[in-house]
Short mmCIF file of C-alpha atoms in Angstrom, two decimals:
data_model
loop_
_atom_site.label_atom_id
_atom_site.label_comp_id
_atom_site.label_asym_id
_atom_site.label_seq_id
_atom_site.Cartn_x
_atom_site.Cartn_y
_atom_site.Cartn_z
CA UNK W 1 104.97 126.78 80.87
CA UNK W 2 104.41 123.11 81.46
CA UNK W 3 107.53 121.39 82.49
CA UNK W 4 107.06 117.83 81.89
CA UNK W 5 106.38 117.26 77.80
CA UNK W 6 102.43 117.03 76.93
CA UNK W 7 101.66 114.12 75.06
CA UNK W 8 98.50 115.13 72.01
CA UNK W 9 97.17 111.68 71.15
CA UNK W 10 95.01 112.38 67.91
CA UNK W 11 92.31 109.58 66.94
CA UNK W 12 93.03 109.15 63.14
CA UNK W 13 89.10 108.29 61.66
CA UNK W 14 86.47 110.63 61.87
CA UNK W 15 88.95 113.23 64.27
CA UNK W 16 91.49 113.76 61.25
CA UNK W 17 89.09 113.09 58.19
CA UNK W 18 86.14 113.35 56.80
CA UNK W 19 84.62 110.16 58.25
CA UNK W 20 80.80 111.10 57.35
CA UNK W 21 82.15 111.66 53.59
CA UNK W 22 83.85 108.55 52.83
CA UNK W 23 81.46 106.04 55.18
CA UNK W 24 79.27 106.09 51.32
CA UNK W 25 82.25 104.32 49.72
CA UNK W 26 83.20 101.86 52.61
CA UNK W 27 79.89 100.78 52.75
CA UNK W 28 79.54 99.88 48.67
CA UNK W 29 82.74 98.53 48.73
CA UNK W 30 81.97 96.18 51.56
CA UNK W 31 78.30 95.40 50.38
CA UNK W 32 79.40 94.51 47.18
CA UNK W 33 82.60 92.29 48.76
CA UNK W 34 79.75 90.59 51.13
CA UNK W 35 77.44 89.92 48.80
CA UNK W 36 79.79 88.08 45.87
CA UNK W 37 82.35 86.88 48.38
CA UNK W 38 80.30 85.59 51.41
CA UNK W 39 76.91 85.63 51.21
CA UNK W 40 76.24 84.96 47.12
CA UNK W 41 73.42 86.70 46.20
CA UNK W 42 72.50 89.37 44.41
CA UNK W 43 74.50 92.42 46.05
CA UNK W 44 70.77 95.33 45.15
CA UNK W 45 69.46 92.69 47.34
CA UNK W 46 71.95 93.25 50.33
CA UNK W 47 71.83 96.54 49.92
CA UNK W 48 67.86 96.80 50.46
CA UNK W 49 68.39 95.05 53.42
CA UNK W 50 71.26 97.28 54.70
CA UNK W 51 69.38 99.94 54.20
CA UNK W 52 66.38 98.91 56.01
CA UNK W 53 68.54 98.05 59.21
CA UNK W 54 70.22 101.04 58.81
CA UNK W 55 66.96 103.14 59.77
CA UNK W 56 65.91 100.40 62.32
CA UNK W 57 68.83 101.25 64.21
CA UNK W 58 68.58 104.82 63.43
CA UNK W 59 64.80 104.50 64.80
CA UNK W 60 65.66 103.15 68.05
CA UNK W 61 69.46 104.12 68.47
CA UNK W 62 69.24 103.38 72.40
CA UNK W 63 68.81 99.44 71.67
CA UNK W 64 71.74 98.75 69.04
CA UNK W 65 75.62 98.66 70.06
CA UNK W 66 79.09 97.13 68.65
CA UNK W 67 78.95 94.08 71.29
CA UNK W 68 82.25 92.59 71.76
CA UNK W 69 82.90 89.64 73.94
CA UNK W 70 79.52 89.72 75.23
CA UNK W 71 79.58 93.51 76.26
CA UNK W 72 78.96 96.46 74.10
CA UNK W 73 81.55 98.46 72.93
CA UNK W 74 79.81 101.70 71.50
CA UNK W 75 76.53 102.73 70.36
CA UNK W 76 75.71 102.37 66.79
CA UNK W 77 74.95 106.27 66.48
CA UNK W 78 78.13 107.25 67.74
CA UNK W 79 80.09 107.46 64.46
CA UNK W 80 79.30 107.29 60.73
CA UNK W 81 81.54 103.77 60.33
CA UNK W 82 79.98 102.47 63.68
CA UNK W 83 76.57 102.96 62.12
CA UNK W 84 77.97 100.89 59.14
CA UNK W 85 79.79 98.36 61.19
CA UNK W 86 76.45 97.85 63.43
CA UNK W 87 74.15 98.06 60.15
CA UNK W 88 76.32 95.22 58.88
CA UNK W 89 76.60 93.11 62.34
CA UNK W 90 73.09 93.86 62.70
CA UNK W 91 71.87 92.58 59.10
CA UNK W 92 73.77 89.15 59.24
CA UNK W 93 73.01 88.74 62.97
CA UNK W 94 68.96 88.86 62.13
CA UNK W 95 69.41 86.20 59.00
CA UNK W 96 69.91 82.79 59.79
CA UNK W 97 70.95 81.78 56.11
CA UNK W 98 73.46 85.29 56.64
CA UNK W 99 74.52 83.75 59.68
CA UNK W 100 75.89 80.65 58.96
CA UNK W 101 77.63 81.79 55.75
CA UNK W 102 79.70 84.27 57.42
CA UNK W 103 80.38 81.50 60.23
CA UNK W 104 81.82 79.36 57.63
CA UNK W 105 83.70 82.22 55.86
CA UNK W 106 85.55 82.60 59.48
CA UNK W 107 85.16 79.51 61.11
CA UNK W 108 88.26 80.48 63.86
CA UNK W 109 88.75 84.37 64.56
CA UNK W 110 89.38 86.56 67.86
CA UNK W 111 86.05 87.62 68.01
CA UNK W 112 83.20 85.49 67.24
CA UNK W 113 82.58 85.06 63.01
CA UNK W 114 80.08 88.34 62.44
CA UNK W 115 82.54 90.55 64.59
CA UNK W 116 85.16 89.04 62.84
CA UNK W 117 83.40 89.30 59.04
CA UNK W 118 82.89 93.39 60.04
CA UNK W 119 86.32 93.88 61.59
CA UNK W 120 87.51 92.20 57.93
CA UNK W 121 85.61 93.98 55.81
CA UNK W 122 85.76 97.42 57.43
CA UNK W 123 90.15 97.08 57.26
CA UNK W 124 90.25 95.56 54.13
CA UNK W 125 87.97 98.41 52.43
CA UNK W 126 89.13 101.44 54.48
CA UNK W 127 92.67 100.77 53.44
CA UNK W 128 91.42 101.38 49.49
CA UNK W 129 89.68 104.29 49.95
CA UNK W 130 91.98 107.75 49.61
CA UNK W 131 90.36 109.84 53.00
CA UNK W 132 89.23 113.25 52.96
CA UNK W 133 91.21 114.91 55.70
CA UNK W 134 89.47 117.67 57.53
CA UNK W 135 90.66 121.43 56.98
CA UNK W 136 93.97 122.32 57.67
CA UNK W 137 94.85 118.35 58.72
CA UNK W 138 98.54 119.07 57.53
CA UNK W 139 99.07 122.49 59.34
CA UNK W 140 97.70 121.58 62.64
CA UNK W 141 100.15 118.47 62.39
CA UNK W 142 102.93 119.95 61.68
CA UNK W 143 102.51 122.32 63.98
CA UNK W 144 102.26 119.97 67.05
CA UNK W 145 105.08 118.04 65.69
CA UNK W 146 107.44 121.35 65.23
CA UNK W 147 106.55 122.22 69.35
CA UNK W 148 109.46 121.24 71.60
CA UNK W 149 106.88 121.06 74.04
CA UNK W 150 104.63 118.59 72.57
CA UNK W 151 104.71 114.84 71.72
CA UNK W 152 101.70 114.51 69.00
CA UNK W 153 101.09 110.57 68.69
CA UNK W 154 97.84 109.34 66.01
CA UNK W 155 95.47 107.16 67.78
CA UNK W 156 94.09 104.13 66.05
CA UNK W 157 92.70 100.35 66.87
CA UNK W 158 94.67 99.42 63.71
CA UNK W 159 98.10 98.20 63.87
CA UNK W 160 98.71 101.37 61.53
CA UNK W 161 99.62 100.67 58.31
CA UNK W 162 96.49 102.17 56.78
CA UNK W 163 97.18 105.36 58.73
CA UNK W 164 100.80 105.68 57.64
CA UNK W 165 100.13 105.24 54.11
CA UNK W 166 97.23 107.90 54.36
CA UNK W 167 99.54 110.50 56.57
CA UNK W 168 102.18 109.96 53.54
CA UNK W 169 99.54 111.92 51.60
CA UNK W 170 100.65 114.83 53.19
CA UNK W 171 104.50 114.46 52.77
CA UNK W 172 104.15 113.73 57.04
CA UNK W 173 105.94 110.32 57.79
CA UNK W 174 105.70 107.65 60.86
CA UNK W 175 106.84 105.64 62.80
CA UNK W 176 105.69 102.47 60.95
CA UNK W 177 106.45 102.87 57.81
CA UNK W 178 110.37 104.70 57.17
CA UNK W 179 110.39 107.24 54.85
CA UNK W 180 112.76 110.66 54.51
CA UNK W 181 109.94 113.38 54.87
CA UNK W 182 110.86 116.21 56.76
CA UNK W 183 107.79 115.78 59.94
CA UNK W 184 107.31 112.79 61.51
CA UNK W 185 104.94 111.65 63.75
CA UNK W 186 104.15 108.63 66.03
CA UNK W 187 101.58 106.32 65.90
CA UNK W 188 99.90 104.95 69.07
CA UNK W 189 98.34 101.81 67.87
CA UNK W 190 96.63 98.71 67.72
CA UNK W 191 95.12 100.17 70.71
CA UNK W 192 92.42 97.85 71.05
CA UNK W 193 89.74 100.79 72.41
CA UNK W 194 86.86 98.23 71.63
CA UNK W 195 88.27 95.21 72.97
CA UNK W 196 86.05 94.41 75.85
CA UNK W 197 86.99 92.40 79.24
CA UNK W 198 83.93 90.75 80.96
CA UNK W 199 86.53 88.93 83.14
CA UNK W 200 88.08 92.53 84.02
CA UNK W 201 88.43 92.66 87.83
CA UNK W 202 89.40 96.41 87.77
CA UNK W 203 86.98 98.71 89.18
CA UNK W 204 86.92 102.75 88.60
CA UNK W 205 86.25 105.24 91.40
CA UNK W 206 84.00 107.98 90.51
CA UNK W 207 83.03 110.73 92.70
CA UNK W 208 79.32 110.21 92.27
CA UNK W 209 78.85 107.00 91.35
CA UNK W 210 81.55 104.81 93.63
CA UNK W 211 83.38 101.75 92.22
CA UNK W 212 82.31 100.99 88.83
CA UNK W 213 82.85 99.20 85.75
CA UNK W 214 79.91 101.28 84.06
CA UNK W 215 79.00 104.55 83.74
CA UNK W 216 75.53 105.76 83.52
CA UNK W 217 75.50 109.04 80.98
CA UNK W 218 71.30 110.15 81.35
CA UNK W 219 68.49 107.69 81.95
CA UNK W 220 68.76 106.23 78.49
CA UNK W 221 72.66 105.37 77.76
CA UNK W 222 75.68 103.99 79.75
CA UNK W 223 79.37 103.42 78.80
CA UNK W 224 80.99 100.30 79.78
CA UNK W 225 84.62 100.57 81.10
CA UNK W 226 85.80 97.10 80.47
CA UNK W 227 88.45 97.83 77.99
CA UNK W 228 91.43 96.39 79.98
CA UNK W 229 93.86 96.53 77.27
CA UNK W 230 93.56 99.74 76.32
CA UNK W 231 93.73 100.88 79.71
CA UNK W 232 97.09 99.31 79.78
CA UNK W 233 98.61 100.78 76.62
CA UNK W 234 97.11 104.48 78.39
CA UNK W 235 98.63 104.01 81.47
CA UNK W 236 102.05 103.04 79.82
CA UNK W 237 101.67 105.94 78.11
CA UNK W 238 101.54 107.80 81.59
CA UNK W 239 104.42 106.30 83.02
CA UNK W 240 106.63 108.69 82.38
CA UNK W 241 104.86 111.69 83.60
CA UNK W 242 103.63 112.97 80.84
CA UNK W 243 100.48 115.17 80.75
CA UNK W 244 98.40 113.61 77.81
CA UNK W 245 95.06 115.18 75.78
CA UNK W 246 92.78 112.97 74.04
CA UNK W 247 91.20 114.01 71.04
CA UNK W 248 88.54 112.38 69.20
CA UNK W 249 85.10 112.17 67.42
CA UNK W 250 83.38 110.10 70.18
CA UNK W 251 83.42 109.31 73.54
CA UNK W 252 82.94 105.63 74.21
CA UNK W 253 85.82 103.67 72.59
CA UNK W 254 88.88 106.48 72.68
CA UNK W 255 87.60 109.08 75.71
CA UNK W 256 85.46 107.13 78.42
CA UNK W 257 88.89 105.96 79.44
CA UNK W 258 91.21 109.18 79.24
CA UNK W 259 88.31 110.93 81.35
CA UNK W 260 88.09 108.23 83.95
CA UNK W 261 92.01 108.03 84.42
CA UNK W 262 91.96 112.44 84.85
CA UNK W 263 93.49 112.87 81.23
CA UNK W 264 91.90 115.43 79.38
CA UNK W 265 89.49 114.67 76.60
CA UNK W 266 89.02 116.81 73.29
CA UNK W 267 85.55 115.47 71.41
CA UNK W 268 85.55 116.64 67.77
CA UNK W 269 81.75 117.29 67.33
CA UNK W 270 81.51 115.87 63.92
CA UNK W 271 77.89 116.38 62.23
CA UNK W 272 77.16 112.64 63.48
CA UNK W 273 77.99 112.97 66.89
CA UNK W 274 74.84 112.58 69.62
CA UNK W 275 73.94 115.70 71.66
CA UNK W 276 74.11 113.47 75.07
CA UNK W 277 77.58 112.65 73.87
CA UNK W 278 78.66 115.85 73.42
CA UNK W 279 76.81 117.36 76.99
CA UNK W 280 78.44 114.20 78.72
CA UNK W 281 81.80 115.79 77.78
CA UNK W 282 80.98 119.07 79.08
CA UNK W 283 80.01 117.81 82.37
CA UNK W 284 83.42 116.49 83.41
CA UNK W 285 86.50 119.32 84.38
CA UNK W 286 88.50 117.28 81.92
CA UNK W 287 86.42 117.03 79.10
CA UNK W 288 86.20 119.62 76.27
CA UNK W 289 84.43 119.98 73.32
CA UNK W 290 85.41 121.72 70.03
CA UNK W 291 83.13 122.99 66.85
CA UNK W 292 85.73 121.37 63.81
CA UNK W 293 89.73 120.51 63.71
CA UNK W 294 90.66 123.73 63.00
CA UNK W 295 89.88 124.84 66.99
CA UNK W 296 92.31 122.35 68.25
CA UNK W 297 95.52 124.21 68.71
CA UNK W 298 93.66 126.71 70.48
CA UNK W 299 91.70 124.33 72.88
CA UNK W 300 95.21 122.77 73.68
CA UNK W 301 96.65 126.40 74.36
CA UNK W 302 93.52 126.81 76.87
CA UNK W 303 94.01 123.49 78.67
CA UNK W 304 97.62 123.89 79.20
CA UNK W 305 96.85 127.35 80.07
CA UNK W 306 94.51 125.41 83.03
CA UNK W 307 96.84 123.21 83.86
CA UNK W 308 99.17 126.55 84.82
CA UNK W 309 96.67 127.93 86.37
CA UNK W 310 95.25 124.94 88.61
CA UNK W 311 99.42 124.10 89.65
CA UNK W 312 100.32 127.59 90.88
CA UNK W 313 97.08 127.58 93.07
#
């Protein structure tokens, strides 16, 4: 139907398993790491305070985002580990004695030392933990990867060990680490989706809005586009002419970009996902929205259907 093959780029956390399951163990693991490693104190005492900027956040989820490089990333509310990640950033930001242990725990780092402590402690701990993979994971996979007609890649920020290891759990192999299972499937990685470039010069043309480098989603939340280096690793992706679907469990660090640059976008509306997140999707002609994993195959069928469709007219 299509000629040209149709690259399925899957974000692994939260799209593929069970993120709002297994954010409970990440986030005693990493408390309890913290707490003896880093900050030395008494890790009930951490945890009190974890939880009470956990609600704070939760309370006023409009004022509290992953800010990278000066520039935020995501909102907090946007995924189960975000909530974690900005609960964390959030806690040792607000403590000055916090503060300056983490900064000389990671004196040098890419990112400043709290982005830096989270990014540690959210790698290091996710790698131990076996995932729950949402229903049917395996079949769905294997089904892409048996298509002729499809490419299916695994999105992650990760350089993608974690994800290889975990995807060997069901007998599917990659691209990063050899093995002799039967499927195989790529990984599209250390993507870098919340890397953000204040010194970006790039601006994106929107049909309502003009040149931008941020989109506005309602009067209360905005996306900022910045992300100049995973813009590059998209577009490379596009190079060949390929026709490529997103899918993922939130919009601002994997689909603000694929919608901008007229890929389509699959959102995964996992039981943490905002409502203006999802009806943001469902405004754009590209962006699609489906109830749990299992709907995926179909929602693929229906936008390559489109894409028929839209050519022969």
């Amino acid at each position: 139907m299509i000629s040209k093959k149709v690259k399925v780029i899957i974000d692994y956390d939260g799209t593929l398993t069970y993120e709002e399951r297994d954010v409970a163990k990440l986030a005693k693991k990493a408390l309890k790491d913290l707490a003896e490693n880093i900050l030395h104190l008494p890790e009930a005492k951490l945890v009190k305070i974890y939880e009470q900027t956990k609600q704070k956040i939760l309370d006023n989820p409009t004022k509290f985002s992953w800010v990278v490089n000066g520039l935020p990333a995501c909102y907090a509310v946007e995924g189960a580990f975000l909530l974690n990640t900005v609960s964390t950033q959030t806690m040792l930001r607000d403590n000055r004695k916090f503060t300056k242990a983490v900064t000389k725990f990671f004196p040098k780092g890419d990112y400043g030392p709290i982005v830096d402590c989270t990014n540690y402690l959210f790698h290091k701990h996710t790698f131990g933990i076996v995932p729950q993979f949402r229903e049917k994971t395996k079949e769905i996979l294997i089904q892409f990867i048996e298509d002729k007609g499809i490419e299916p890649y695994i999105l992650t920020c990760s350089k993608g060990d974690k994800v290889a290891k975990n995807l060997a759990r069901l007998n599917i192999g990659t691209d990063v680490k050899p093995n002799s299972f039967k499927h195989q499937i790529s990984i599209f990685g250390d993507t870098r989706q919340y890397e953000m470039d204040p010194n970006w010069k790039y601006f994106f043309n929107h049909s309502k809005h003009g040149q931008i480098q941020t989109i506005p989603i309602n009067k209360k939340y905005s996306i900022d586009l910045r992300r100049s280096d995973y813009f590059k690793k998209l577009k490379k992706e596009q190079a060949d002419g390929s026709r490529i679907i997103v899918v993922a469990d939130m919009v601002s660090l994997p689909g603000i970009l694929p919608l901008m640059m007229g890929m389509d976008f699959v959102m995964i509306k996992a039981q943490y996902v905002p409502q203006w997140s999802i009806d943001f999707v469902k405004s754009w002609k590209n962006g699609w929205t489906i109830n749990n994993f299992l709907e995926l195959p179909k929602m693929v069928d229906k936008i390559m259907n489109q894409w028929f469709l839209d050519n022969k007219l």
